[in-house]
Amino acid sequence: MARYPFRETEAKWQRLWEEEGCFHADRDPDRPKYYVLEMFPYPSGRIHMGHVRNYTVGDVVARLKRRQGYNVLHPMGWDAFGLPAENAALEQGVHPKSWTYRNIAEMREQIRAIGCSLDWRREFATCDPAYYRHEQEMFLDFLERGLAYRKEGWVNWDPVEQTVLANEQVIDGRGWRSGAPVERRKLPMWYFRITRYAEELLAGLERLERWPEKVKLMQRNWIGRSEGARVVFPVEGRSAALEVFTTRPDTLWGASFLAVAPDHPFSEELAREDPAARAFIRECLRTAASEEAIEKAEKKGYHTGLYARHPLAGEGAPERLPIYIANFVLMDYGTGAIFGCPAHDQRDLEFARAYGLPVRPVVLPPGADEAGFTIGEEAWLGDGTLFRSGFLNGLPVAEAKRRVIAWLEAHGAGRAEVTYRLRDWGVSRQRYWGCPIPVIHCPDCGVVPVPRDQLPVTLPEDVDFSQPGNPLDRHPTWKFVDCPRCGGPAQRETDTFDTFVESSWYFARFASPWREDRSFEGEDVGYWLPVDQYVGGIEHAVLHLLYARFFTRALRDCGYLQCDEPFAGLFTQGMITHRTYRDPEGRWIEPGEVRRAEDGRLVTLDGRPVVVGRVEKMSKSKKNTVDPTTIIQQYGADTARLFMLSDSPPERDLEWTDAGVEGAYRYLNRLWRLVEERLPELPPPGAGLTEPVGPEERALKRRIHQTIQRVSEELERFHFNKAVALLRELSNAIEAFRTTTPSGRGLVREALEALVSLFEPMIPHLAEELWQRLGHGEPLARTPWPKADPAWLAEDTVRIVVQVNGRRRAEIELPAPAGEEEVRVRALSEPGVVRHLQGREPRRLVYVPGRLLNIVL
RNA sequence: GGCCCCUUGGCGGAACCGGUAGACGCAGCGGACUUAAAAUCCGCUCGGGCGCCUGCCCGGUCCGGGUUCGAGUCCCGGAGGGGCCA
């Protein structure tokens, strides 16, 4: 029997879809729209299996929705700015632009080979001035509205990438891409005021019903809302007071010191007069800025010799508190100053023990007694009752917080305050291959925005990568311009945007990508946005996905868009993993360099023993990758797609195995043969519905319609593995069904058509081919999704399990619907049941209609 | 350290609201076809026992306890693994 000729078939259908424009989407107010988007790729040069899984999942949704009658927008583009292009320039002497466009050309063909239902007319690359000019305009709008600003501050510096990183891009104290430990540097840079939207971004999560809880939780934690109070501590002998943020104002009576951040203005002022303070501050700032690093570092402080008056001194709190400069206080969280309450904060406790400060418990844990309660190695962080705390005595923590805040507000000594852990998004990067920030620095006028009629500010092409640092800054002419305001000599900003800026609005650009004068066509974005189903990796949970939510709101407030949320539904697919292998010397080796020896053990191609390692995420460094292009050439795109969808639920990690791919390939051939073998006996297409005769035919008819129903539901819920299992069951049933009657042959046609049609979103090429062979002129891509006939969803008999004391003893089959009385009579006469009753009288009968009867003795 | 999630055959996984645990596959074993192999097809496949081909019984969803007529599913405690924030 011939094999399925996948090469010809896949090429044929891809050509046909393209020629017919099957996947072109245009605004049509009369039809409901559905926008499916997968996170667009960085053009690194080759696609990897993660891309294939991502696009396959998105394509199943797009094809399903299209056939359900939606006007489906499913575009593809390129996240084309970024550092790897500059590294390539450095290593290979190729210009970042040509490297990028060459990669795009290659990857476009690789992605096309997967056979996704994409509207390629809308493709764009973010490195195109036609794209980034709009980003520059958005920035100018942000600038006017105070959503973008420039400030000098301590930043995370990636020594490998030679650029600044945002907080979200520092993972475990290291650059998210380079993996190098980040350093602290003080630099002027541009920020987006994401903190203005902290509350809205947090509240908006509640309405994102089709987002994974896990992602929402991560964003919630990242935004990190905390309620507390700002408390004013006058400093003795100084006119200025220190303002402190605390989430535990209830513990004010337990205060034993104040601590300020090393880069707090108060510290900087002291440093001017006190060389020891200056030295201490310098020491602190040398260590990394991350919260994690600070948490792990030894708690160190410098006693300034100054004291603060406790605002509650008159209410029995300690009179005066020593002021320290401390390495564990962060300038950009709260007010950059804290009061230390060692009894009820672990960091404060460690600090107090190191510097001999008093530890005064003021919250009594439930069940403890006032006289005997002391703090040992662990601060008490839990709830309890206030004591030794003046007018708070006897109150629980929550109530004490309210009371003390009311007192502070009444006495002008503080107020309730909400703070967030979220920091403003630093977007300056000292790189060439990014969108230029459209401002000019004038010695007289300061920062001057580039006039809108001079946009876009384009990158110069003649750049020199032979030296480290930012080539834009070194360029002989590019940055030297006249000030647009005074006409005097001035300089362009040489920082470019973080590449996460481009990906923060690309989904909206797909609505009207050909528009030159404006970023978006109002009617287009109004029609297409928000994205109905976004698909991508979970690694962007707090990076891209948070930035895009912010950007959408900022664009809304600047009048670009009407919607708040960019992505109404989000699906995060799991990673692709693969077994790792090493040679006897311990070097990683590729799966292709491993073979099975005659004795069954794994050896290298030259016969040396292989050390089998763990199953890990596919990565170049571990050499456990499989190239999708090779797989597609060897087995076809449908095989890769089916394997991706078959066994593991898409949100979980998927282990790539040769056996799994072979299995998918074998099934496609079996499906091909199944149709080919039955074709001669089938009635012509469109002969109308078949009325089944006899129990076997009725059973097949029911299975067809139950499969239509259930596959539709499972695809809708992203349970692709279950949809595949159901379809394999249907195809097993067709194989087992032998017939010679006209009605039987009609049923086989109905079954095969349902099978092929339902499989189309997952294995579109083979499905189209078989659909055509079944005699249809219109491609499946344009054929409506099948509908189950409700009359055939119900079984005409019911099987009821009979239990005695919760243990299965018999199964009875009755015509549907079966009444309880009927079931009871039949059940009690079943031999298996009688045997276990042993003549005893049932105490109770529990009947679950249509399912089960439990006889309780 | 805090919060969250997960744990089902040799493996991936299924089991809807608490109602027949192991669907569908992978791997394995046995058989058919073939000179042979590949491909394909048929059968078996959680463990133990009985029965001796029709089946029947016991145990079994990480461990311990609880709720319930009935728990993989709910509750409490523990172990192991993962994620996020520290």
Short mmCIF file of C-alpha atoms (C1' of nucleotides) in Angstrom, two decimals, chain A residues 217-218 222 291-292 295 421 647-649 652 659 663 666 670 673 721-722 725 728-729 732 801 803 807-809 811 835-836 844 846 848 851-852 854 856, chain B residues 2-4 6-8 11-16 19-21 23-27 38-42 56-59 68-70 82-86:
data_model
loop_
_atom_site.label_atom_id
_atom_site.label_comp_id
_atom_site.label_asym_id
_atom_site.label_seq_id
_atom_site.Cartn_x
_atom_site.Cartn_y
_atom_site.Cartn_z
CA LEU A 217 -0.56 35.68 40.45
CA MET A 218 2.93 36.42 39.18
CA TRP A 222 5.34 41.70 40.87
CA GLU A 291 16.48 42.83 46.57
CA GLU A 292 17.72 39.30 46.66
CA GLU A 295 18.51 40.16 51.56
CA ARG A 421 6.90 47.11 44.61
CA ASP A 647 0.14 13.11 24.03
CA SER A 648 0.93 15.92 26.42
CA PRO A 649 -1.59 18.63 27.28
CA ARG A 652 2.76 21.00 30.09
CA ALA A 659 9.31 7.08 18.89
CA GLY A 663 4.01 7.10 16.01
CA ARG A 666 2.50 5.99 11.27
CA ARG A 670 -2.91 4.75 8.49
CA ARG A 673 -4.85 4.20 3.84
CA ASN A 721 -4.49 15.56 23.36
CA LYS A 722 -8.03 14.49 24.19
CA ALA A 725 -7.58 10.48 21.31
CA ARG A 728 -8.26 7.96 16.93
CA GLU A 729 -11.15 6.15 18.56
CA ASN A 732 -10.49 2.66 15.03
CA VAL A 801 -22.97 -0.25 37.37
CA GLN A 803 -22.32 -1.79 43.58
CA ARG A 807 -17.82 -2.33 45.33
CA ARG A 808 -18.64 -3.06 41.71
CA ARG A 809 -20.56 -6.36 41.47
CA GLU A 811 -23.26 -4.13 35.20
CA ARG A 835 -24.15 -13.69 45.64
CA HIS A 836 -22.87 -10.72 47.58
CA ARG A 844 -30.29 1.73 51.66
CA VAL A 846 -28.21 5.08 46.34
CA VAL A 848 -27.24 7.95 40.40
CA ARG A 851 -24.84 5.70 35.97
CA LEU A 852 -24.83 3.66 39.11
CA ASN A 854 -25.14 1.34 45.18
CA VAL A 856 -25.78 -0.54 51.04
"C1'" G B 2 6.78 33.07 52.12
"C1'" C B 3 3.07 32.09 48.40
"C1'" C B 4 1.30 28.91 44.48
"C1'" C B 6 2.06 19.17 40.84
"C1'" U B 7 2.59 13.61 42.30
"C1'" U B 8 -2.27 8.00 38.48
"C1'" C B 11 6.51 5.83 29.81
"C1'" G B 12 3.16 10.28 27.95
"C1'" G B 13 -1.41 10.71 29.79
"C1'" A B 14 -7.39 9.86 30.40
"C1'" A B 15 -11.17 9.61 34.20
"C1'" C B 16 -16.80 16.16 33.39
"C1'" G B 19 -20.09 7.51 41.02
"C1'" U B 20 -16.92 1.20 36.50
"C1'" A B 21 -9.46 3.95 37.71
"C1'" A B 23 -9.49 5.97 27.54
"C1'" C B 24 -5.98 7.12 23.48
"C1'" G B 25 -1.00 6.41 22.48
"C1'" C B 26 4.43 4.99 23.22
"C1'" A B 27 7.41 0.95 24.66
"C1'" A B 38 11.06 -3.31 6.80
"C1'" A B 39 6.11 -1.94 6.49
"C1'" U B 40 1.34 -3.77 7.69
"C1'" C B 41 -2.35 -6.74 10.26
"C1'" C B 42 -4.29 -9.70 14.71
"C1'" C B 56 -14.57 -14.51 39.50
"C1'" C B 57 -11.96 -12.62 43.98
"C1'" C B 58 -8.30 -9.48 46.52
"C1'" G B 59 -4.97 -5.29 46.40
"C1'" U B 68 -19.02 10.07 52.69
"C1'" C B 69 -23.37 4.82 50.78
"C1'" G B 70 -19.04 5.77 47.63
"C1'" G B 82 8.45 22.27 40.14
"C1'" G B 83 7.33 27.63 39.67
"C1'" C B 84 7.23 32.69 41.43
"C1'" C B 85 8.82 36.17 45.04
"C1'" A B 86 12.60 36.69 48.56
#
